[in-house]
Structures are given as C-alpha cells and as structure tokens.
Amino acid sequence: MDHLQSVLQITFAQKSDAGRKAENQDTVGARIPEGNLLTTKGIAVAIADGVSSSNAAREASQTAIAGFLSDYYATPDTWRTQQSAMRVIQSLNSSLWGRSQNSIYGEGYLTTFSALILKGNSAFIFHVGDTRVYRLRDNNLELLTRDHTQRLDKHTTHLSRAMGADPYLEVDMHTLELQPGDIFILSSDGIHEPIPPAELKALILAEQQDMDALVHLALSLALHHKSEDNLSIQALRIDNLGTAAQSDAVNVLSRLPFPPVFSPGQSIDGLTIKKVLHESTRSQVYLVEDEKKNLLAMKTPSAIYQDDPAYIERFVMEAWIGARIQSAGVVRVIPASESRSCLYYLTDYIPGPTLAQLLKERGILAIVDAVELTEGFIRGIRAFHRKETLHQDLKPDNIVISGKGPVIVDFGSCWVAGVQEAGAPIARDNILGTLDYSAPEYRYGGRTSEASDQFSLAVLLYEMLTGKQPYGSAYSKAMDLKSFQKLRYISAMKYNPLVPYWLDRALEKALSINPNHRYQALSEWLQDLKRPNPDWLVPRSQPLLETHPERVWKALAILGWLTALALLLWRD
C-alpha cells in the first residue's frame, strides 16, 4: 500500500549567532516529524528576534519558539493548520503580554515571530514583526512577508507589531502551493538588513545545493557588511513532494489482507463470530466476543474492493476518524493492533435498535421523544464538529438507540479538515451520503459546512414527527441549484397536526435550501426546539399561493377564461 506512504522530503539547515553583540536574543527552531504528525501537522520552522529595547528579549524569543514547536503539535490533528497555529500563537502572545504586565521589574517580554509550516503540497506562513520569509523559485527571490515597522526619521524605525505588546495579536497569514526545488529562507534583521537583496539572491543561487554552506556563508556575508545585530537564518529546500503518510494505526490496517466472509462460530485473532449484524455490498458488521467475554462489533471490508485503493483508504480512515471522536453519543473505536491478521476494525457493541428499525416498528414518535432523541443526535454531532469533522451521512440506519440514548455508529462518509488539507495520494470519490438526508449543497456543488449536518439532523426530526420527507419526492431528484430553489417546504403540521407552529418554524429554518438561512449554531436550533421562540408563537399569514397553490391556479384560469369571454362579447 505504497499510496499511503509519505514522500515529502526536504533539506534543512539553520544557524544563529550573537554576532557583534554580547547576547544572542534571537531564537530559531524546527521540528521535522514522521508518521502521523507529518500527515496532520507537517514540518514546522520558526524564527524569533527578541526586541532589544525590552529587558526580557531573549526569554521572550525562546518562549515563542519553544512554545510554538511544542504546543502546535499538541493541538487536535483534525484541526486545520491555520486554526492550530493561530490558537497557539494567540495563547503564547497572551502569556508574554501577561508576564510583561505582572513583572514588578517592568520587564517587557516582546519578540518578533515568523513561522513556516509545510503540510501536504502547501506552505503556511505566520508572521509578526520584522523577521522575514523569502522564497526562491525559478531563480526569482521573493519576499513573502512585510515588515511591521514604522519609520521615525531617516535612520530610525521601530516595530509596530510584536508578540507580547498587546493582549490581542494581529498575525499575517499566507498559504502557498509548494513546488519541488523551492527554497525558503527565514532570517532576522541582522542578516537581511545589511546584505543587499541582489547579493542575498546570488548567495542562495550559488549554494542552493548545500543548505549548510548557505547559512554559514550568510552569517559571514552579514558580518562583512558590518552587521551590528544578532545573526539568524534558516534555509530549507523542497526535494520531493507528495502527500503525507497516514497515522500509524492507518498504516497498520492498510498493509493487511482482506478477510474472508465469516460465519457464526468462526474465530480470528482471539475473536469469536457470534452473528452477522449487518451486511451490504460495501462491508459487513459482525457481533464478536473477545477472550475476556466482551461483546464487540467488528466491521470488515467487502472483498470485491480489494483492488480499489480509494475504497481501502476510506475504510482505514474510518477507524482513524472514529478513534479521535470522544462522546457518549458516538460509538467508541478500539485502536488498531499490530497483531491483527487481516483488515477490519473494532468498536464497542451498542445493543438496541437502529433509528430506522424504531421508526418501522413505532411509526411517528411523540414530539417529546423525537426532540429528546434529536438532542442526543446533536450531542454526538457536536463532538465531530469540535474536531473540524463533518459526518455527511446522518440517516436512521447509522444511529443506534441504546438504553442510554442515541449513538452514531458510522464514519464512512466523514470529511476531516486536517486530512483534506494535507492532500490525497489517490483520487477520492465525492461521498455524498444518502440522497434523502444529505444537504442540497452536496449535490449542486456548494460549500459544505456544519450547517450541512444540521440539515440532515432536521430531516431526521421531520421524519420522526411525520414519517415523511420535508420536500417530498422531488427532493431526491433535484441535482442543481435551480432545481433546489424551486422546492417548497411542506409544513410538518400537514402530516401531524400535533406539531406546534413554533416547532414547525424551527424545522423549516434548519431545513432551508440556502445554508446561510439555517441556524448559526446547533445550540440555537436546540433552544428553539425545546422552548417556543417568541417570534413564532402566532402563526404567520401565509400567502394563498403557498397554502393552496392549486386553488390559485384554478382561479387564475377561470379569470382568464372570463376575461376572454368578456372581450368577445364586447366586440360583438
């Protein structure tokens, strides 16, 4: 399964020196991880120049670099790069600012900061102050950052932005596409201020095959030009591009052979097959018992896909995604073990009917029961959203009603921001979920978001209350935006007169074709489901065209006929 292996390769060197100063207040650092972290976080390089006019310049720059390289890799691996980096940078800034405010000696913890993160096929830049980031591509040296400085006079400038200077930090962010052969340079002002741009470019071109020589010669060149500041430079070259490796657990799974179709009584890896819980053309789910007599669910792939790399990647990613979602409303995935002999993954066994089975048995549910179940669905989905993950396939078959509440049990169609951002080594299908339950933006090519899962949740609630679909049979046939815009919401009160008007309006809003018209947060929707929204206590006066369109068209037809008859009689 080489398609899951990392091929991102760089050559890197860095050097920092006090130069002609007594103390080096610059700090440089880098982290080049392997395996899972390379996939989800990438390679991080950072430079900081402590503001020399502050008393704690060296400590500030060291705190910024050490904290960033540690805390960035500790953020959830499903977060986007920008979210992870900005959360850490803002936290570090708050810490530095707080230390400055609380210092009894009036010390200022101020520093510049520039970071470069390489992930997948992209470069992410985060920048504050007058440290710089350059890129050499096709013999062209480009400055990618701007100095946050203000000129006081012909010879004097001062920083207009620095970490630790204000409680909230404004950070410049850029995203660039990587190409093999790109060379990135990060430098402090002790390097780039004295060296003319043409000489810096000539040096990089001359030493582009030797990053160690480049950084050493850059320091010598800065001293030659009589630099009076600390000297710090980092240089890296992109040698080979590719998507990052998946997590260790994913790699363990992806290297395994497909299992056979099991029958009750068979055993594998210490697990005894008790019965088949579910089977389809894409997968099988078995109830199994381990050696400690614990009941578990085992999901296996269908053998017809054993030569399909995209299918295999999706299957192994299910376990990876599920293991990172922690909620009582989401089934627990048991981490992959290297001892397993074939491709499958295990979850807790959740006894109880699926929502589909419950609806088939009971028909429509009481309003209080339906809303209570929806609250449980929301609890589970919010756990996905906290990890920047969209479920994308919420439907009755994917929810089990346990004695403790509803549990989401499927991860096959999930979209994960961090993994999507890292790039894919193989072409993935567009997994849309089930037509009747998926939001319209999946089919007309709109931007998907947490509001897309909200739409699916609202379809589930509508079905629990009415046994019907909110837009009728026409919904599953619509494929473009124009077709969806023609659809009209069918009031739940039409099928179930016990549904109060205010609850129907909350459903209608969550089911808006335009995602911008839905609720901004699931918590807002839940609030409107549990207690009446004051704006919706009195039913609105609906146009006759919405409530009884057939009467309107009949009346117009009759009016047209009468008008034509009157014209004929008048002519006679």
Short mmCIF file of C-alpha atoms in Angstrom, two decimals, residues 22-366:
data_model
loop_
_atom_site.label_atom_id
_atom_site.label_comp_id
_atom_site.label_asym_id
_atom_site.label_seq_id
_atom_site.Cartn_x
_atom_site.Cartn_y
_atom_site.Cartn_z
CA ALA A 22 27.23 40.37 23.87
CA GLU A 23 24.00 38.34 24.00
CA ASN A 24 22.05 36.47 21.34
CA GLN A 25 18.41 37.48 21.69
CA ASP A 26 17.35 35.55 18.55
CA THR A 27 15.94 32.03 18.70
CA VAL A 28 15.48 29.57 15.85
CA GLY A 29 13.87 26.13 15.85
CA ALA A 30 12.39 23.43 13.67
CA ARG A 31 10.53 20.17 14.01
CA ILE A 32 10.51 17.53 11.28
CA PRO A 33 8.23 14.71 12.49
CA GLU A 34 7.46 11.34 10.96
CA GLY A 35 4.34 9.24 10.52
CA ASN A 36 1.08 10.58 11.91
CA LEU A 37 2.36 14.05 12.83
CA LEU A 38 3.81 14.53 9.37
CA THR A 39 0.35 13.88 7.95
CA THR A 40 -1.72 16.01 10.26
CA LYS A 41 0.71 18.75 11.31
CA GLY A 42 3.54 18.81 8.79
CA ILE A 43 7.02 20.30 9.18
CA ALA A 44 7.38 23.49 11.25
CA VAL A 45 10.22 26.02 11.10
CA ALA A 46 10.21 29.20 13.18
CA ILE A 47 12.40 32.20 13.97
CA ALA A 48 12.03 34.93 16.62
CA ASP A 49 14.02 38.09 17.33
CA GLY A 50 13.61 39.39 20.87
CA VAL A 51 13.05 43.15 20.91
CA SER A 52 16.35 44.51 22.21
CA SER A 53 14.73 47.52 23.88
CA SER A 54 12.82 45.17 26.20
CA ASN A 55 14.51 43.70 29.25
CA ALA A 56 13.37 40.12 28.63
CA ALA A 57 14.05 39.92 24.88
CA ARG A 58 15.96 36.64 24.95
CA GLU A 59 13.43 34.91 27.19
CA ALA A 60 10.57 36.17 25.01
CA SER A 61 12.04 34.77 21.78
CA GLN A 62 12.89 31.45 23.44
CA THR A 63 9.38 31.16 24.87
CA ALA A 64 7.82 31.88 21.49
CA ILE A 65 9.83 29.27 19.58
CA ALA A 66 9.83 26.52 22.20
CA GLY A 67 6.15 27.03 22.96
CA PHE A 68 5.10 27.07 19.33
CA LEU A 69 7.01 23.94 18.32
CA SER A 70 5.66 22.08 21.35
CA ASP A 71 2.06 23.29 21.52
CA TYR A 72 1.34 23.30 17.78
CA TYR A 73 1.95 19.55 17.60
CA ALA A 74 -0.26 19.01 20.64
CA THR A 75 -3.37 20.51 19.03
CA PRO A 76 -6.02 18.10 17.70
CA ASP A 77 -4.81 16.56 14.47
CA THR A 78 -8.18 17.17 12.80
CA TRP A 79 -7.81 20.96 13.11
CA ARG A 80 -6.79 22.99 10.08
CA THR A 81 -3.25 24.31 10.09
CA GLN A 82 -4.44 27.91 10.44
CA GLN A 83 -6.64 27.07 13.41
CA SER A 84 -3.93 25.09 15.19
CA ALA A 85 -1.18 27.65 14.62
CA MET A 86 -3.31 30.68 15.47
CA ARG A 87 -4.63 29.15 18.69
CA VAL A 88 -1.06 28.51 19.82
CA ILE A 89 0.29 31.90 18.71
CA GLN A 90 -2.51 33.79 20.44
CA SER A 91 -2.01 31.74 23.60
CA LEU A 92 1.72 32.45 23.61
CA ASN A 93 1.07 36.13 22.98
CA SER A 94 -1.34 36.30 25.91
CA SER A 95 1.24 34.63 28.12
CA LEU A 96 4.00 37.05 27.11
CA TRP A 97 1.73 40.05 27.48
CA GLY A 98 0.57 38.88 30.90
CA ARG A 99 4.15 38.39 32.09
CA SER A 100 5.00 41.90 30.95
CA GLN A 101 2.03 43.36 32.83
CA ASN A 102 2.76 41.40 36.00
CA SER A 103 6.51 41.98 36.14
CA ILE A 104 7.49 44.00 39.20
CA TYR A 105 10.70 45.00 37.42
CA GLY A 106 8.92 46.41 34.38
CA GLU A 107 10.37 43.78 32.07
CA GLY A 108 8.93 43.65 28.55
CA TYR A 109 8.53 40.19 27.00
CA LEU A 110 8.48 41.30 23.36
CA THR A 111 9.60 39.43 20.26
CA THR A 112 9.07 39.17 16.53
CA PHE A 113 7.89 35.83 15.18
CA SER A 114 7.80 34.15 11.78
CA ALA A 115 6.83 30.52 11.19
CA LEU A 116 6.70 28.34 8.09
CA ILE A 117 4.68 25.11 8.09
CA LEU A 118 4.94 22.60 5.24
CA LYS A 119 1.98 20.24 5.01
CA GLY A 120 0.90 18.15 2.06
CA ASN A 121 1.54 20.28 -1.00
CA SER A 122 1.13 23.61 0.80
CA ALA A 123 3.21 26.10 2.76
CA PHE A 124 1.62 28.14 5.55
CA ILE A 125 3.26 31.35 6.80
CA PHE A 126 2.51 33.11 10.10
CA HIS A 127 4.28 36.41 10.66
CA VAL A 128 4.62 39.25 13.18
CA GLY A 129 7.39 41.89 13.26
CA ASP A 130 10.46 42.34 11.05
CA THR A 131 11.86 38.83 10.78
CA ARG A 132 11.35 37.71 7.20
CA VAL A 133 10.42 34.77 5.00
CA TYR A 134 11.72 34.54 1.43
CA ARG A 135 11.16 32.03 -1.35
CA LEU A 136 13.48 31.30 -4.27
CA ARG A 137 11.65 29.79 -7.25
CA ASP A 138 12.79 29.75 -10.89
CA ASN A 139 15.79 31.95 -9.99
CA ASN A 140 13.45 34.61 -8.59
CA LEU A 141 13.83 35.62 -4.92
CA GLU A 142 10.51 36.80 -3.48
CA LEU A 143 9.92 38.39 -0.08
CA LEU A 144 6.78 36.71 1.29
CA THR A 145 6.31 38.84 4.41
CA ARG A 146 6.14 42.56 5.14
CA ASP A 147 7.97 44.28 7.96
CA HIS A 148 5.70 45.59 10.70
CA THR A 149 7.73 48.74 11.30
CA GLN A 150 7.21 52.49 11.33
CA ARG A 151 9.90 54.97 10.31
CA LEU A 152 10.51 57.71 12.86
CA ASP A 153 13.18 59.52 10.85
CA LYS A 154 15.72 58.83 8.11
CA HIS A 155 17.76 56.48 10.26
CA THR A 156 15.30 55.20 12.88
CA THR A 157 12.43 52.73 12.73
CA HIS A 158 10.51 50.92 15.43
CA LEU A 159 8.29 47.86 15.49
CA SER A 160 4.58 48.49 15.07
CA ARG A 161 3.66 44.91 15.89
CA ALA A 162 5.27 42.29 18.16
CA MET A 163 4.31 39.32 20.28
CA GLY A 164 3.69 40.38 23.87
CA ALA A 165 2.91 44.01 23.01
CA ASP A 166 -0.90 43.79 23.12
CA PRO A 167 -3.46 41.38 24.58
CA TYR A 168 -4.71 40.52 21.09
CA LEU A 169 -2.17 39.93 18.33
CA GLU A 170 -2.78 40.59 14.65
CA VAL A 171 -0.95 37.93 12.64
CA ASP A 172 -0.27 37.96 8.90
CA MET A 173 -1.13 34.59 7.32
CA HIS A 174 -0.37 33.29 3.84
CA THR A 175 -0.89 29.96 2.09
CA LEU A 176 1.26 28.95 -0.88
CA GLU A 177 1.45 25.94 -3.14
CA LEU A 178 4.75 24.08 -2.96
CA GLN A 179 6.89 23.01 -5.89
CA PRO A 180 9.94 20.74 -5.90
CA GLY A 181 13.08 22.86 -5.80
CA ASP A 182 11.52 25.72 -3.82
CA ILE A 183 13.98 27.22 -1.33
CA PHE A 184 12.65 29.07 1.72
CA ILE A 185 14.76 31.44 3.81
CA LEU A 186 13.80 32.74 7.27
CA SER A 187 16.03 35.48 8.65
CA SER A 188 16.38 38.06 11.39
CA ASP A 189 17.15 41.69 10.55
CA GLY A 190 20.81 41.15 11.40
CA ILE A 191 21.00 39.13 8.16
CA HIS A 192 18.67 40.78 5.68
CA GLU A 193 19.20 44.45 6.57
CA PRO A 194 22.94 44.72 5.84
CA ILE A 195 23.02 42.30 2.89
CA PRO A 196 21.79 43.87 -0.37
CA PRO A 197 18.94 41.83 -1.93
CA ALA A 198 20.99 41.13 -5.07
CA GLU A 199 23.83 39.65 -3.01
CA LEU A 200 21.44 37.55 -0.93
CA LYS A 201 19.87 36.18 -4.10
CA ALA A 202 23.29 35.45 -5.61
CA LEU A 203 24.33 33.59 -2.46
CA ILE A 204 21.20 31.42 -2.46
CA LEU A 205 21.60 30.62 -6.15
CA ALA A 206 25.26 29.74 -5.69
CA GLU A 207 24.65 27.47 -2.68
CA GLN A 208 21.20 26.05 -3.46
CA GLN A 209 22.60 22.51 -3.38
CA ASP A 210 24.16 22.94 0.08
CA MET A 211 21.93 24.40 2.79
CA ASP A 212 24.65 24.14 5.46
CA ALA A 213 27.08 26.16 3.38
CA LEU A 214 24.33 28.67 2.60
CA VAL A 215 23.58 29.53 6.24
CA HIS A 216 27.25 29.73 7.24
CA LEU A 217 28.13 31.97 4.30
CA ALA A 218 25.10 34.18 5.02
CA LEU A 219 26.44 34.92 8.50
CA SER A 220 29.88 35.69 7.12
CA LEU A 221 28.39 37.97 4.47
CA ALA A 222 26.34 39.86 7.07
CA LEU A 223 29.46 40.42 9.19
CA HIS A 224 31.32 41.52 6.08
CA HIS A 225 28.63 44.19 5.62
CA LYS A 226 29.23 45.27 9.25
CA SER A 227 26.01 43.91 10.76
CA GLU A 228 25.68 45.12 14.36
CA ASP A 229 22.80 42.82 15.32
CA ASN A 230 22.31 39.15 16.16
CA LEU A 231 22.58 36.87 13.14
CA SER A 232 19.98 34.15 12.49
CA ILE A 233 18.99 32.33 9.33
CA GLN A 234 17.14 29.14 8.38
CA ALA A 235 17.21 27.59 4.91
CA LEU A 236 15.22 24.67 3.54
CA ARG A 237 14.82 23.16 0.10
CA ILE A 238 11.84 21.10 -1.10
CA ASP A 239 13.44 17.97 -2.54
CA ASN A 240 10.36 15.87 -3.16
CA LEU A 241 6.65 16.47 -2.81
CA GLY A 242 3.82 14.14 -2.01
CA THR A 243 1.05 13.66 0.44
CA ALA A 244 1.96 12.86 3.98
CA ALA A 245 1.77 9.40 5.50
CA GLN A 246 -1.38 8.45 7.32
CA SER A 247 -1.34 7.70 11.02
CA ASP A 248 0.48 4.68 12.39
CA ALA A 249 -2.85 2.95 13.00
CA VAL A 250 -3.89 3.58 9.41
CA ASN A 251 -0.63 2.14 8.11
CA VAL A 252 -1.08 -0.97 10.27
CA LEU A 253 -4.52 -1.54 8.79
CA SER A 254 -3.70 -0.68 5.19
CA ARG A 255 -0.95 -3.29 4.90
CA LEU A 256 -3.25 -6.17 5.87
CA PRO A 257 -5.06 -8.60 3.53
CA PHE A 258 -8.83 -8.56 3.17
CA PRO A 259 -10.63 -11.03 5.48
CA PRO A 260 -12.95 -13.79 4.25
CA VAL A 261 -16.70 -13.67 4.79
CA PHE A 262 -17.22 -15.05 8.30
CA SER A 263 -19.92 -17.33 9.67
CA PRO A 264 -21.08 -17.66 13.30
CA GLY A 265 -18.74 -19.89 15.29
CA GLN A 266 -15.59 -19.00 13.36
CA SER A 267 -12.68 -17.32 15.16
CA ILE A 268 -9.94 -14.88 14.19
CA ASP A 269 -7.29 -13.14 16.30
CA GLY A 270 -8.93 -14.35 19.51
CA LEU A 271 -12.35 -13.08 18.42
CA THR A 272 -15.31 -15.44 18.02
CA ILE A 273 -18.00 -14.54 15.50
CA LYS A 274 -21.40 -14.63 17.23
CA LYS A 275 -23.69 -13.36 14.46
CA VAL A 276 -23.98 -11.03 11.47
CA LEU A 277 -25.30 -7.60 12.47
CA HIS A 278 -25.29 -6.00 9.03
CA GLU A 279 -24.08 -6.79 5.54
CA SER A 280 -24.07 -4.92 2.24
CA THR A 281 -22.06 -4.82 -0.97
CA ARG A 282 -19.57 -2.47 0.73
CA SER A 283 -18.98 -4.03 4.15
CA GLN A 284 -20.05 -6.48 6.83
CA VAL A 285 -20.55 -5.92 10.55
CA TYR A 286 -20.32 -8.86 12.96
CA LEU A 287 -21.04 -9.27 16.64
CA VAL A 288 -17.89 -10.83 18.11
CA GLU A 289 -16.74 -11.95 21.55
CA ASP A 290 -13.17 -11.45 22.71
CA GLU A 291 -11.17 -13.70 25.04
CA LYS A 292 -12.46 -11.74 28.07
CA LYS A 293 -16.08 -12.39 27.00
CA ASN A 294 -16.60 -8.76 25.99
CA LEU A 295 -19.03 -8.23 23.11
CA LEU A 296 -17.70 -6.02 20.32
CA ALA A 297 -18.71 -5.05 16.80
CA MET A 298 -16.26 -5.90 14.01
CA LYS A 299 -16.50 -4.14 10.64
CA THR A 300 -14.84 -5.77 7.62
CA PRO A 301 -14.46 -4.54 4.03
CA SER A 302 -16.10 -6.23 1.08
CA ALA A 303 -13.72 -8.45 -0.89
CA ILE A 304 -14.90 -7.01 -4.21
CA TYR A 305 -12.96 -3.82 -3.38
CA GLN A 306 -9.59 -5.37 -2.56
CA ASP A 307 -8.05 -3.85 -5.73
CA ASP A 308 -9.59 -0.40 -5.14
CA PRO A 309 -7.05 1.93 -3.41
CA ALA A 310 -9.65 4.66 -2.86
CA TYR A 311 -12.00 2.25 -1.10
CA ILE A 312 -9.17 0.90 1.07
CA GLU A 313 -8.11 4.39 2.09
CA ARG A 314 -11.67 5.33 3.03
CA PHE A 315 -12.08 2.15 5.06
CA VAL A 316 -8.90 2.56 7.09
CA MET A 317 -9.64 6.26 7.59
CA GLU A 318 -12.96 5.35 9.23
CA ALA A 319 -11.14 3.81 12.18
CA TRP A 320 -8.69 6.73 12.34
CA ILE A 321 -11.53 9.27 12.40
CA GLY A 322 -13.63 7.36 14.90
CA ALA A 323 -10.76 6.94 17.34
CA ARG A 324 -10.49 10.74 17.58
CA ILE A 325 -14.16 11.42 18.36
CA GLN A 326 -14.85 11.14 22.08
CA SER A 327 -18.52 11.37 23.07
CA ALA A 328 -21.19 9.28 24.72
CA GLY A 329 -23.22 9.93 21.58
CA VAL A 330 -20.61 8.36 19.26
CA VAL A 331 -19.54 4.72 19.23
CA ARG A 332 -16.03 4.12 20.63
CA VAL A 333 -13.48 2.79 18.15
CA ILE A 334 -10.88 0.43 19.63
CA PRO A 335 -7.34 1.37 18.49
CA ALA A 336 -5.79 -0.83 15.81
CA SER A 337 -3.43 -3.54 16.98
CA GLU A 338 -0.41 -4.77 15.06
CA SER A 339 -1.37 -8.34 15.98
CA ARG A 340 -4.48 -8.46 13.83
CA SER A 341 -4.09 -10.69 10.79
CA CYS A 342 -6.46 -9.05 8.30
CA LEU A 343 -8.23 -5.79 7.55
CA TYR A 344 -11.01 -4.90 9.99
CA TYR A 345 -11.64 -2.63 12.93
CA LEU A 346 -13.47 -2.99 16.22
CA THR A 347 -15.94 -0.80 18.06
CA ASP A 348 -17.99 -1.17 21.20
CA TYR A 349 -21.16 -3.17 20.62
CA ILE A 350 -24.21 -0.98 21.19
CA PRO A 351 -27.30 -3.13 21.87
CA GLY A 352 -30.56 -1.66 20.69
CA PRO A 353 -32.50 -0.95 17.51
CA THR A 354 -31.36 1.48 14.86
CA LEU A 355 -33.49 4.57 14.40
CA ALA A 356 -34.71 3.02 11.14
CA GLN A 357 -35.91 -0.08 12.99
CA LEU A 358 -37.54 2.03 15.69
CA LEU A 359 -39.47 4.11 13.14
CA LYS A 360 -40.53 0.98 11.25
CA GLU A 361 -41.85 -0.50 14.49
CA ARG A 362 -43.50 2.57 16.01
CA GLY A 363 -44.21 4.87 13.08
CA ILE A 364 -44.11 8.52 14.07
CA LEU A 365 -42.82 9.36 17.54
CA ALA A 366 -44.27 11.54 20.26
#
